[in-house]
mmCIF file of C-alpha atoms in Angstrom:
data_model
loop_
_atom_site.group_PDB
_atom_site.id
_atom_site.type_symbol
_atom_site.label_atom_id
_atom_site.label_comp_id
_atom_site.label_asym_id
_atom_site.label_seq_id
_atom_site.Cartn_x
_atom_site.Cartn_y
_atom_site.Cartn_z
ATOM 1 C CA MET A 5 -0.105 0.113 0.064
ATOM 2 C CA ASN A 6 1.316 3.754 -0.565
ATOM 3 C CA VAL A 7 1.036 6.100 2.011
ATOM 4 C CA ILE A 8 2.156 8.779 -0.379
ATOM 5 C CA GLU A 9 1.548 9.505 -3.926
ATOM 6 C CA CYS A 10 2.599 12.488 -5.864
ATOM 7 C CA ASN A 11 1.679 13.250 -9.421
ATOM 8 C CA GLY A 12 3.027 16.182 -11.339
ATOM 9 C CA LEU A 13 3.261 17.943 -7.901
ATOM 10 C CA THR A 14 4.269 21.426 -8.710
ATOM 11 C CA LYS A 15 4.806 24.231 -5.858
ATOM 12 C CA MET A 16 5.397 28.037 -7.094
ATOM 13 C CA GLN A 17 6.653 30.563 -4.545
ATOM 14 C CA GLY A 18 6.677 33.801 -6.165
ATOM 15 C CA ASN A 19 8.197 33.531 -9.498
ATOM 16 C CA HIS A 20 10.399 30.598 -8.052
ATOM 17 C CA THR A 21 9.263 27.040 -8.971
ATOM 18 C CA ALA A 22 10.328 25.199 -5.793
ATOM 19 C CA LEU A 23 8.797 21.828 -6.847
ATOM 20 C CA ASP A 24 8.466 21.101 -10.489
ATOM 21 C CA GLN A 25 6.307 18.255 -11.864
ATOM 22 C CA LEU A 26 7.328 15.877 -8.869
ATOM 23 C CA SER A 27 5.925 12.299 -9.273
ATOM 24 C CA PHE A 28 6.620 9.605 -6.997
ATOM 25 C CA SER A 29 5.131 7.122 -4.497
ATOM 26 C CA ILE A 30 5.992 5.747 -1.009
ATOM 27 C CA LYS A 31 5.309 2.349 0.393
ATOM 28 C CA GLU A 32 3.805 1.760 3.799
ATOM 29 C CA HIS A 33 6.283 1.001 6.461
ATOM 30 C CA THR A 34 9.563 2.163 4.716
ATOM 31 C CA ILE A 35 12.113 4.502 5.784
ATOM 32 C CA THR A 36 13.263 6.828 2.970
ATOM 33 C CA GLY A 37 16.039 9.172 2.771
ATOM 34 C CA LEU A 38 15.221 12.572 1.147
ATOM 35 C CA ILE A 39 18.369 14.041 -0.124
ATOM 36 C CA GLY A 40 19.279 17.367 -1.995
ATOM 37 C CA ARG A 41 21.440 20.203 -2.083
ATOM 38 C CA ASN A 42 20.292 23.388 -0.186
ATOM 39 C CA GLY A 43 17.360 24.778 -1.955
ATOM 40 C CA ALA A 44 16.585 21.531 -3.821
ATOM 41 C CA GLY A 45 12.997 21.654 -2.372
ATOM 42 C CA LYS A 46 13.246 19.189 0.402
ATOM 43 C CA THR A 47 11.529 21.464 3.127
ATOM 44 C CA THR A 48 8.944 22.479 0.675
ATOM 45 C CA LEU A 49 8.101 18.882 -0.228
ATOM 46 C CA LEU A 50 7.842 17.710 3.474
ATOM 47 C CA LYS A 51 5.766 20.875 4.509
ATOM 48 C CA ILE A 52 3.233 19.902 1.635
ATOM 49 C CA LEU A 53 3.170 16.213 2.863
ATOM 50 C CA ALA A 54 2.282 17.365 6.226
ATOM 51 C CA GLY A 55 -0.377 19.465 5.126
ATOM 52 C CA HIS A 56 1.233 22.631 6.328
ATOM 53 C CA TRP A 57 1.605 24.180 2.819
ATOM 54 C CA LYS A 58 -0.623 24.128 -0.083
ATOM 55 C CA GLU A 59 0.465 22.701 -3.523
ATOM 56 C CA THR A 60 -0.081 25.008 -6.502
ATOM 57 C CA SER A 61 -0.844 22.262 -8.969
ATOM 58 C CA GLY A 62 -0.752 18.554 -9.443
ATOM 59 C CA GLU A 63 -1.832 15.810 -7.283
ATOM 60 C CA VAL A 64 -0.858 15.058 -3.672
ATOM 61 C CA THR A 65 -2.279 12.308 -1.543
ATOM 62 C CA VAL A 66 -1.310 10.947 2.081
ATOM 63 C CA PHE A 67 -3.390 8.128 3.047
ATOM 64 C CA SER A 68 -5.611 8.622 -0.079
ATOM 65 C CA LYS A 69 -6.281 12.106 1.153
ATOM 66 C CA ARG A 70 -5.193 15.553 -0.047
ATOM 67 C CA PRO A 71 -3.008 16.752 3.019
ATOM 68 C CA PHE A 72 -3.527 20.471 2.907
ATOM 69 C CA HIS A 73 -5.544 21.353 6.262
ATOM 70 C CA ASN A 74 -6.887 17.866 6.464
ATOM 71 C CA LEU A 75 -7.259 16.837 10.034
ATOM 72 C CA PHE A 76 -6.828 12.844 9.399
ATOM 73 C CA VAL A 77 -3.436 13.663 8.061
ATOM 74 C CA SER A 78 -2.644 15.957 10.702
ATOM 75 C CA VAL A 79 -3.429 13.391 13.607
ATOM 76 C CA ASN A 80 -1.688 10.605 11.798
ATOM 77 C CA SER A 81 1.562 12.754 10.718
ATOM 78 C CA ILE A 82 4.210 14.677 12.242
ATOM 79 C CA TYR A 83 6.776 17.098 10.755
ATOM 80 C CA ILE A 84 9.694 17.612 12.887
ATOM 81 C CA ASP A 85 12.355 20.423 12.123
ATOM 82 C CA ASP A 86 14.560 22.792 14.056
ATOM 83 C CA GLN A 87 12.292 25.447 13.901
ATOM 84 C CA LEU A 88 9.174 24.162 15.784
ATOM 85 C CA ALA A 89 7.655 27.191 17.900
ATOM 86 C CA PHE A 90 6.412 26.297 21.321
ATOM 87 C CA SER A 91 4.651 28.807 23.553
ATOM 88 C CA THR A 92 7.412 30.560 25.881
ATOM 89 C CA THR A 93 5.578 30.063 29.084
ATOM 90 C CA MET A 94 5.584 26.217 28.912
ATOM 91 C CA THR A 95 8.005 23.885 30.665
ATOM 92 C CA LEU A 96 9.437 21.151 28.503
ATOM 93 C CA SER A 97 7.389 18.449 30.462
ATOM 94 C CA GLU A 98 4.377 20.631 29.953
ATOM 95 C CA ILE A 99 4.903 20.572 25.885
ATOM 96 C CA LEU A 100 5.478 16.810 25.980
ATOM 97 C CA ASN A 101 1.955 16.704 27.885
ATOM 98 C CA GLU A 102 0.462 18.587 25.424
ATOM 99 C CA ALA A 103 1.814 16.708 22.402
ATOM 100 C CA SER A 104 0.468 13.634 24.200
ATOM 101 C CA ARG A 105 -2.834 14.886 24.033
ATOM 102 C CA PHE A 106 -3.069 15.388 20.569
ATOM 103 C CA TYR A 107 -1.503 12.249 19.236
ATOM 104 C CA PRO A 108 -3.325 9.024 19.896
ATOM 105 C CA ASN A 109 -0.328 6.708 19.544
ATOM 106 C CA TRP A 110 1.741 8.749 21.944
ATOM 107 C CA ASP A 111 3.953 6.379 24.181
ATOM 108 C CA LYS A 112 4.233 8.484 27.511
ATOM 109 C CA GLN A 113 6.663 5.736 28.943
ATOM 110 C CA LEU A 114 8.999 6.206 25.970
ATOM 111 C CA SER A 115 8.866 9.936 25.945
ATOM 112 C CA GLU A 116 9.674 10.186 29.529
ATOM 113 C CA ARG A 117 12.805 7.614 29.167
ATOM 114 C CA LEU A 118 14.330 9.497 26.240
ATOM 115 C CA PHE A 119 13.526 12.667 28.412
ATOM 116 C CA ASN A 120 15.487 11.347 31.225
ATOM 117 C CA TYR A 121 18.143 9.556 29.292
ATOM 118 C CA PHE A 122 19.164 12.670 27.424
ATOM 119 C CA SER A 123 19.296 14.550 30.834
ATOM 120 C CA PHE A 124 16.387 17.176 30.148
ATOM 121 C CA HIS A 125 14.838 18.883 33.105
ATOM 122 C CA GLU A 126 11.030 19.421 33.500
ATOM 123 C CA ASN A 127 11.271 23.011 34.430
ATOM 124 C CA GLN A 128 13.281 24.065 31.521
ATOM 125 C CA LYS A 129 11.933 26.208 29.092
ATOM 126 C CA HIS A 130 12.035 25.493 25.113
ATOM 127 C CA ASP A 131 13.615 28.841 24.290
ATOM 128 C CA GLN A 132 16.458 28.373 26.464
ATOM 129 C CA LEU A 133 17.730 25.229 24.878
ATOM 130 C CA SER A 134 20.866 25.283 22.551
ATOM 131 C CA LYS A 135 20.410 24.353 18.862
ATOM 132 C CA GLY A 136 21.572 20.674 19.387
ATOM 133 C CA ARG A 137 19.507 20.439 22.599
ATOM 134 C CA LYS A 138 16.454 21.605 20.677
ATOM 135 C CA SER A 139 16.891 19.292 18.084
ATOM 136 C CA THR A 140 17.123 16.305 20.628
ATOM 137 C CA PHE A 141 13.996 17.457 22.369
ATOM 138 C CA HIS A 142 12.060 17.705 19.018
ATOM 139 C CA MET A 143 13.392 14.212 18.198
ATOM 140 C CA ILE A 144 11.678 12.845 21.413
ATOM 141 C CA ILE A 145 8.606 14.450 20.041
ATOM 142 C CA GLY A 146 9.024 12.895 16.455
ATOM 143 C CA ILE A 147 9.702 9.319 17.916
ATOM 144 C CA ALA A 148 7.173 9.287 20.903
ATOM 145 C CA SER A 149 4.377 10.353 18.880
ATOM 146 C CA ARG A 150 4.377 7.147 16.824
ATOM 147 C CA CYS A 151 2.896 8.941 13.758
ATOM 148 C CA ALA A 152 1.956 6.550 11.269
ATOM 149 C CA LEU A 153 3.854 9.081 8.738
ATOM 150 C CA THR A 154 6.877 10.536 10.406
ATOM 151 C CA LEU A 155 8.474 13.376 8.594
ATOM 152 C CA LEU A 156 11.777 14.537 9.870
ATOM 153 C CA ASP A 157 13.308 17.366 8.281
ATOM 154 C CA GLU A 158 17.302 17.725 9.276
ATOM 155 C CA PRO A 159 16.573 15.958 12.301
ATOM 156 C CA THR A 160 20.052 16.033 13.834
ATOM 157 C CA THR A 161 20.905 19.788 13.182
ATOM 158 C CA GLY A 162 23.186 20.743 15.800
ATOM 159 C CA MET A 163 23.376 17.089 17.546
ATOM 160 C CA ASP A 164 27.033 16.260 18.539
ATOM 161 C CA ALA A 165 27.987 12.803 17.319
ATOM 162 C CA ALA A 166 27.153 10.934 20.201
ATOM 163 C CA VAL A 167 23.696 12.200 20.263
ATOM 164 C CA ARG A 168 23.421 11.728 16.502
ATOM 165 C CA LYS A 169 24.208 7.827 16.902
ATOM 166 C CA ASP A 170 21.722 7.766 19.956
ATOM 167 C CA PHE A 171 19.178 9.182 17.819
ATOM 168 C CA TYR A 172 19.494 6.986 14.868
ATOM 169 C CA ARG A 173 19.655 3.994 16.914
ATOM 170 C CA ALA A 174 16.464 4.775 19.063
ATOM 171 C CA LEU A 175 14.576 5.962 15.839
ATOM 172 C CA LEU A 176 15.533 2.158 14.240
ATOM 173 C CA ARG A 177 14.711 0.309 17.497
ATOM 174 C CA ASP A 178 11.364 1.976 17.698
ATOM 175 C CA TYR A 179 10.698 1.427 14.106
ATOM 176 C CA LEU A 180 11.368 -2.044 14.524
ATOM 177 C CA ASP A 181 8.849 -2.341 17.491
ATOM 178 C CA HIS A 182 6.202 -0.035 15.548
ATOM 179 C CA PRO A 183 6.449 -0.014 12.013
ATOM 180 C CA ARG A 184 5.803 3.377 10.066
ATOM 181 C CA THR A 185 6.463 5.415 7.310
ATOM 182 C CA MET A 186 9.299 7.648 7.674
ATOM 183 C CA ILE A 187 11.072 10.142 5.598
ATOM 184 C CA LEU A 188 14.264 11.878 6.666
ATOM 185 C CA SER A 189 16.031 14.576 5.157
ATOM 186 C CA SER A 190 19.707 15.242 5.952
ATOM 187 C CA HIS A 191 23.070 16.661 4.615
ATOM 188 C CA HIS A 192 24.673 13.574 6.209
ATOM 189 C CA LEU A 193 23.565 10.893 3.892
ATOM 190 C CA GLU A 194 26.479 8.642 5.083
ATOM 191 C CA GLU A 195 25.737 8.702 8.704
ATOM 192 C CA MET A 196 22.127 7.577 8.157
ATOM 193 C CA GLU A 197 22.239 5.362 4.877
ATOM 194 C CA ASP A 198 22.335 1.883 6.822
ATOM 195 C CA LEU A 199 19.010 3.099 8.359
ATOM 196 C CA LEU A 200 17.421 3.608 4.941
ATOM 197 C CA GLU A 201 15.349 1.313 2.636
ATOM 198 C CA ASN A 202 15.079 3.843 -0.174
ATOM 199 C CA VAL A 203 16.533 7.218 -1.362
ATOM 200 C CA LEU A 204 14.782 10.060 -3.060
ATOM 201 C CA LEU A 205 17.295 12.400 -4.467
ATOM 202 C CA ILE A 206 15.679 15.862 -5.738
ATOM 203 C CA GLN A 207 17.573 18.834 -7.427
ATOM 204 C CA ASN A 208 15.709 21.938 -8.422
ATOM 205 C CA GLY A 209 12.464 20.675 -7.216
ATOM 206 C CA ARG A 210 12.707 17.698 -9.668
ATOM 207 C CA LYS A 211 12.844 13.980 -9.062
ATOM 208 C CA TYR A 212 16.551 12.815 -10.026
ATOM 209 C CA LEU A 213 16.763 9.389 -8.497
ATOM 210 C CA HIS A 214 14.082 7.047 -6.505
ATOM 211 C CA LEU A 215 15.657 3.851 -5.591
ATOM 212 C CA PRO A 216 16.807 1.317 -3.101
ATOM 213 C CA MET A 217 19.643 2.488 -0.737
ATOM 214 C CA ASP A 218 21.359 -0.798 -1.880
ATOM 215 C CA GLU A 219 21.192 0.224 -5.698
ATOM 216 C CA LEU A 220 22.545 3.717 -5.033
ATOM 217 C CA LYS A 221 25.775 2.453 -3.321
ATOM 218 C CA GLU A 222 26.414 0.483 -6.514
ATOM 219 C CA TYR A 223 25.106 3.205 -9.030
ATOM 220 C CA GLY A 224 28.520 4.539 -9.715
ATOM 221 C CA ILE A 225 32.069 3.520 -10.202
ATOM 222 C CA GLY A 226 35.402 5.480 -9.780
ATOM 223 C CA VAL A 227 37.920 4.630 -12.663
ATOM 224 C CA THR A 228 41.553 6.128 -12.317
ATOM 225 C CA GLY A 229 44.372 5.849 -14.771
ATOM 226 C CA ARG A 230 46.250 7.572 -17.104
ATOM 227 C CA THR A 231 44.409 10.723 -18.235
ATOM 228 C CA GLU A 232 44.764 9.776 -22.158
ATOM 229 C CA MET A 233 43.476 6.202 -21.520
ATOM 230 C CA VAL A 234 40.617 7.245 -19.245
ATOM 231 C CA ARG A 235 39.614 10.053 -21.677
ATOM 232 C CA GLN A 236 39.456 7.590 -24.397
ATOM 233 C CA TRP A 237 37.670 4.878 -22.187
ATOM 234 C CA ILE A 238 35.012 7.045 -20.851
ATOM 235 C CA HIS A 239 34.065 8.488 -24.399
ATOM 236 C CA ASN A 240 30.462 7.394 -25.453
ATOM 237 C CA LYS A 241 29.881 6.472 -21.921
ATOM 238 C CA LYS A 242 27.662 7.991 -19.079
ATOM 239 C CA VAL A 243 30.212 10.202 -17.174
ATOM 240 C CA ILE A 244 28.883 11.737 -13.877
ATOM 241 C CA TYR A 245 32.090 13.390 -12.882
ATOM 242 C CA VAL A 246 35.548 13.686 -14.015
ATOM 243 C CA LYS A 247 38.921 15.295 -12.181
ATOM 244 C CA GLU A 248 42.209 15.108 -12.914
ATOM 245 C CA VAL A 249 44.734 13.838 -10.073
ATOM 246 C CA GLY A 250 48.137 14.371 -9.787
ATOM 247 C CA LYS A 251 50.353 14.276 -13.038
ATOM 248 C CA ASN A 252 48.668 12.677 -16.109
ATOM 249 C CA ALA A 253 46.192 10.844 -14.106
ATOM 250 C CA THR A 254 42.263 11.349 -14.330
ATOM 251 C CA TYR A 255 39.716 10.078 -11.824
ATOM 252 C CA ALA A 256 36.401 9.510 -13.653
ATOM 253 C CA VAL A 257 32.901 8.433 -11.965
ATOM 254 C CA LEU A 258 30.448 6.759 -14.442
ATOM 255 C CA LYS A 259 27.116 5.043 -14.079
ATOM 256 C CA ARG A 260 28.158 1.321 -13.336
ATOM 257 C CA GLU A 261 25.193 -0.398 -15.260
ATOM 258 C CA GLY A 262 26.470 -2.288 -18.207
ATOM 259 C CA LEU A 263 30.027 -0.942 -18.345
ATOM 260 C CA PRO A 264 32.978 -3.535 -19.281
ATOM 261 C CA LEU A 265 34.679 -3.334 -16.182
ATOM 262 C CA GLU A 266 36.696 -6.582 -16.583
ATOM 263 C CA LYS A 267 38.363 -4.842 -19.481
ATOM 264 C CA ALA A 268 38.982 -1.619 -17.634
ATOM 265 C CA LYS A 269 40.897 -3.479 -15.050
ATOM 266 C CA GLN A 270 43.089 -5.417 -17.920
ATOM 267 C CA LEU A 271 43.740 -1.870 -19.237
ATOM 268 C CA GLY A 272 45.469 -1.173 -16.006
ATOM 269 C CA MET A 273 42.783 1.305 -14.793
ATOM 270 C CA GLU A 274 41.942 1.222 -11.224
ATOM 271 C CA LEU A 275 38.350 0.696 -10.008
ATOM 272 C CA THR A 276 37.059 2.324 -6.710
ATOM 273 C CA PRO A 277 33.517 1.990 -5.228
ATOM 274 C CA VAL A 278 31.857 5.410 -5.160
ATOM 275 C CA SER A 279 29.877 6.178 -1.668
ATOM 276 C CA ALA A 280 26.141 6.964 -1.647
ATOM 277 C CA SER A 281 27.177 10.214 -0.346
ATOM 278 C CA ASP A 282 29.496 11.165 -3.086
ATOM 279 C CA ILE A 283 27.318 9.996 -5.884
ATOM 280 C CA CYS A 284 24.775 12.277 -4.809
ATOM 281 C CA ILE A 285 27.028 15.275 -4.554
ATOM 282 C CA TYR A 286 28.415 14.292 -8.049
ATOM 283 C CA LEU A 287 24.964 13.790 -9.402
ATOM 284 C CA THR A 288 23.591 17.300 -8.570
ATOM 285 C CA ASN A 289 26.556 19.308 -9.239
ATOM 286 C CA GLN A 290 25.263 22.312 -11.068
ATOM 287 C CA THR A 291 28.644 22.521 -13.201
ATOM 288 C CA LYS A 292 30.986 20.092 -14.268
ATOM 289 C CA GLY A 293 34.283 19.880 -11.927
ATOM 290 C CA GLY A 294 34.114 21.302 -8.619
ATOM 291 C CA ILE A 295 35.103 24.041 -6.143
ATOM 292 C CA ASP A 296 38.788 23.724 -7.450
ATOM 293 C CA ASP A 297 37.739 25.325 -10.797
ATOM 294 C CA VAL A 298 36.980 28.477 -8.895
ATOM 295 C CA PHE A 299 40.754 28.702 -7.968
ATOM 296 C CA LYS A 300 42.030 27.954 -11.429
ATOM 297 C CA MET B 245 31.776 -5.468 12.503
ATOM 298 C CA ILE B 246 29.694 -3.973 9.424
ATOM 299 C CA SER B 247 31.588 -1.337 7.592
ATOM 300 C CA SER B 248 30.203 1.486 5.781
ATOM 301 C CA ASP B 249 33.020 2.407 3.731
ATOM 302 C CA GLY B 250 30.884 1.184 0.601
ATOM 303 C CA SER B 251 33.413 -1.474 -0.752
ATOM 304 C CA THR B 252 31.032 -4.080 0.078
ATOM 305 C CA PRO B 253 27.323 -3.565 0.144
ATOM 306 C CA ILE B 254 25.741 -3.995 3.652
ATOM 307 C CA TYR B 255 23.547 -6.925 2.699
ATOM 308 C CA VAL B 256 26.432 -8.976 1.355
ATOM 309 C CA GLN B 257 28.130 -8.178 4.786
ATOM 310 C CA ILE B 258 25.033 -9.534 6.692
ATOM 311 C CA ALA B 259 25.313 -12.684 4.231
ATOM 312 C CA GLU B 260 29.042 -13.147 4.908
ATOM 313 C CA TRP B 261 28.528 -12.532 8.706
ATOM 314 C CA ILE B 262 26.174 -15.464 8.682
ATOM 315 C CA GLU B 263 28.158 -17.615 6.545
ATOM 316 C CA THR B 264 30.895 -17.370 9.006
ATOM 317 C CA GLU B 265 28.589 -18.150 11.837
ATOM 318 C CA ILE B 266 27.875 -21.405 10.079
ATOM 319 C CA LEU B 267 31.422 -22.077 9.317
ATOM 320 C CA ILE B 268 32.655 -21.632 12.999
ATOM 321 C CA GLY B 269 29.761 -23.783 14.195
ATOM 322 C CA ASN B 270 27.658 -21.281 15.786
ATOM 323 C CA LEU B 271 24.903 -21.794 13.594
ATOM 324 C CA LYS B 272 24.157 -25.421 13.017
ATOM 325 C CA HIS B 273 22.339 -27.659 10.372
ATOM 326 C CA ASP B 274 18.450 -27.327 10.814
ATOM 327 C CA GLU B 275 18.813 -24.418 13.365
ATOM 328 C CA LYS B 276 16.889 -21.385 13.054
ATOM 329 C CA VAL B 277 18.884 -18.165 12.018
ATOM 330 C CA TYR B 278 18.277 -14.560 13.233
ATOM 331 C CA SER B 279 15.340 -12.944 11.645
ATOM 332 C CA GLN B 280 15.732 -9.727 9.500
ATOM 333 C CA TYR B 281 14.534 -7.860 12.730
ATOM 334 C CA LYS B 282 17.225 -9.413 15.041
ATOM 335 C CA LEU B 283 19.787 -8.433 12.583
ATOM 336 C CA ALA B 284 18.564 -5.046 12.177
ATOM 337 C CA GLU B 285 18.526 -4.483 15.835
ATOM 338 C CA MET B 286 21.828 -6.073 16.129
ATOM 339 C CA PHE B 287 23.656 -4.092 13.577
ATOM 340 C CA THR B 288 21.545 -1.063 13.348
ATOM 341 C CA ILE B 289 20.428 -1.394 9.837
ATOM 342 C CA ASN B 290 17.139 -1.430 7.847
ATOM 343 C CA PRO B 291 15.373 -4.645 8.238
ATOM 344 C CA ALA B 292 14.757 -4.788 4.460
ATOM 345 C CA THR B 293 18.667 -4.829 4.042
ATOM 346 C CA ALA B 294 18.725 -7.395 6.548
ATOM 347 C CA ALA B 295 16.164 -9.355 4.451
ATOM 348 C CA LYS B 296 18.201 -8.884 1.351
ATOM 349 C CA GLY B 297 21.047 -10.767 3.055
ATOM 350 C CA LEU B 298 19.001 -13.414 4.313
ATOM 351 C CA ASN B 299 17.439 -13.961 0.635
ATOM 352 C CA LEU B 300 20.954 -14.199 -0.828
ATOM 353 C CA LEU B 301 21.723 -17.162 1.395
ATOM 354 C CA SER B 302 18.181 -18.933 0.553
ATOM 355 C CA ASP B 303 18.910 -18.553 -3.003
ATOM 356 C CA GLU B 304 22.200 -20.090 -2.684
ATOM 357 C CA ASN B 305 20.511 -22.953 -0.901
ATOM 358 C CA ILE B 306 22.377 -22.168 2.610
ATOM 359 C CA LEU B 307 19.441 -21.358 4.119
ATOM 360 C CA TYR B 308 15.536 -22.738 3.633
ATOM 361 C CA THR B 309 12.494 -21.267 4.882
ATOM 362 C CA LYS B 310 9.933 -22.828 7.067
ATOM 363 C CA ARG B 311 6.662 -20.998 6.458
ATOM 364 C CA GLY B 312 5.719 -18.791 9.365
ATOM 365 C CA LEU B 313 9.011 -19.801 11.513
ATOM 366 C CA GLY B 314 11.809 -18.324 9.641
ATOM 367 C CA LYS B 315 14.903 -19.301 8.063
ATOM 368 C CA PHE B 316 17.042 -22.538 8.877
ATOM 369 C CA VAL B 317 20.462 -23.996 8.199
ATOM 370 C CA THR B 318 20.529 -26.442 5.282
ATOM 371 C CA ALA B 319 22.423 -29.803 5.352
ATOM 372 C CA GLU B 320 24.628 -28.820 2.854
ATOM 373 C CA ALA B 321 25.123 -25.150 4.012
ATOM 374 C CA LYS B 322 28.744 -25.764 5.193
ATOM 375 C CA GLN B 323 29.953 -27.284 2.318
ATOM 376 C CA ILE B 324 28.230 -24.772 -0.154
ATOM 377 C CA ILE B 325 30.021 -21.721 1.821
ATOM 378 C CA ILE B 326 33.483 -23.619 1.579
ATOM 379 C CA ASP B 327 33.163 -24.274 -2.001
ATOM 380 C CA LYS B 328 31.917 -20.596 -2.759
ATOM 381 C CA ARG B 329 34.461 -19.089 -0.735
ATOM 382 C CA LYS B 330 37.369 -21.023 -2.454
ATOM 383 C CA ASN B 331 36.123 -20.403 -5.891
ATOM 384 C CA HIS B 332 35.403 -16.709 -5.440
ATOM 385 C CA LYS B 333 36.866 -15.015 -2.217
ATOM 386 C CA LEU B 334 40.223 -17.157 -2.162
ATOM 387 C CA LYS B 335 40.623 -17.012 -5.911
ATOM 388 C CA GLY B 336 39.801 -13.306 -6.158
ATOM 389 C CA LEU B 337 42.361 -12.624 -3.488
ATOM 390 C CA LEU B 338 44.943 -14.837 -5.338
ATOM 391 C CA GLU B 339 44.326 -13.051 -8.521
ATOM 392 C CA GLU B 340 44.966 -9.661 -6.742
ATOM 393 C CA ALA B 341 48.122 -10.882 -5.436
ATOM 394 C CA ALA B 342 49.099 -12.109 -8.957
ATOM 395 C CA MET B 343 48.250 -8.780 -10.258
ATOM 396 C CA GLU B 344 50.258 -7.003 -7.833
ATOM 397 C CA ALA B 345 53.169 -9.239 -8.271
ATOM 398 C CA LYS B 346 53.239 -8.580 -12.068
ATOM 399 C CA ILE B 347 53.444 -4.790 -11.528
ATOM 400 C CA LEU B 348 56.242 -5.357 -9.024
ATOM 401 C CA HIS B 349 57.813 -7.997 -11.449
ATOM 402 C CA VAL B 350 58.032 -10.516 -8.604
ATOM 403 C CA GLN B 351 58.836 -13.680 -10.386
ATOM 404 C CA ASP B 352 56.699 -17.021 -9.558
ATOM 405 C CA GLU B 353 59.333 -18.542 -7.395
ATOM 406 C CA GLU B 354 59.276 -15.642 -5.146
ATOM 407 C CA LEU B 355 55.671 -15.291 -4.932
ATOM 408 C CA LEU B 356 55.276 -18.782 -4.023
ATOM 409 C CA LEU B 357 57.930 -18.599 -1.514
ATOM 410 C CA MET B 358 56.297 -15.741 0.186
ATOM 411 C CA LEU B 359 52.857 -17.452 0.294
ATOM 412 C CA LYS B 360 54.599 -20.654 1.868
ATOM 413 C CA THR B 361 56.426 -18.390 4.474
ATOM 414 C CA ILE B 362 52.911 -16.716 5.257
ATOM 415 C CA MET B 363 51.305 -20.028 5.781
ATOM 416 C CA LYS B 364 53.977 -21.218 7.808
ATOM 417 C CA ASP B 365 53.761 -18.355 10.221
ATOM 418 C CA SER B 366 50.050 -18.461 10.334
ATOM 419 C CA LYS B 367 50.161 -22.128 11.267
ATOM 420 C CA GLY B 368 52.632 -20.943 14.104
ATOM 421 C CA ASP B 369 50.027 -18.618 15.358
ATOM 422 C CA THR B 370 47.444 -21.006 16.102
ATOM 423 C CA ARG B 371 49.435 -23.383 18.148
#
């Protein structure tokens, strides 16, 4: 069963096309990583799915309903980012209490345990928390609400490495016990990739790739060798990235599918895997080459 | 135990980990292997990835499925794993060694001697 279906979803913000004819669907009980560069449209997409923002055109359904201002979608989904606003007069424990009244699947015991584990104090105020502590507190709400659709927008912003690790582990453990549909957006694909079943890569508001995580990891292959040979070999092939390394050597990233890799090896070129995180960066590069070209 | 350096897909690493459990006798013939959820929890990975690793082993007749009960180790599992690792992993490693020797202009005799010495030393270690 599909929890989310988008067909030609478009969002205009003034003259800017934030989402451009986006079509995809997301199956129930899967964890999807939403990946894209700054300004690719990740937040816009998540806010539309959560029903906070209205689409300009195209179709979008969540639990077979149009999400905008829909109470059913609102109760069964949660959108978490680092800018959640809470009343400045409420304490942290009062905020959790209010959240538990709204979300029917709220797990009070889990929220209290996480609250204590991360050493929050009942009488602390939300606006006094640091950036990382805010993210950690929001994460407690995101997990304990157990919403059928859990949307986490850059959930680890500001968290230190230890808290991030704990967060991903907590998220996975609760997901195993209580399966739900999750979308996580992040700049740190490498640290969450083990958790993901699928990846949705968007660029300029358009879908670039939507595929299982394992396939993304094997999507590209790095080839290093003498510049002449590499240049000749990559001719007429699907090249994703090229960079000169050292003297008379070139590193190229190609789409792995259907490549005669054995032959490349025999020619003396070195083959290396390309991490999921790197392939996403190369694929969404606006220019050929990279930052080094600025300094040429 | 599971590395994310990208050189080996996680589901292959899961399959290899279970293979090693069978090889060293931690999982025996007709014994139930870990479920995809247990593996996901053990290694902090997505359960779909763990399932892919288990399915890989089923396809190779290393595991069999009892409907509703889970996956179990086949009678032939150990032999299949040994054959497979000999023909793929070991052979692959030797091919790499041969390639490196070629680049370094190491003669056959020298390479064989190196291998023999290494094998002798590693036997000493286990004693």
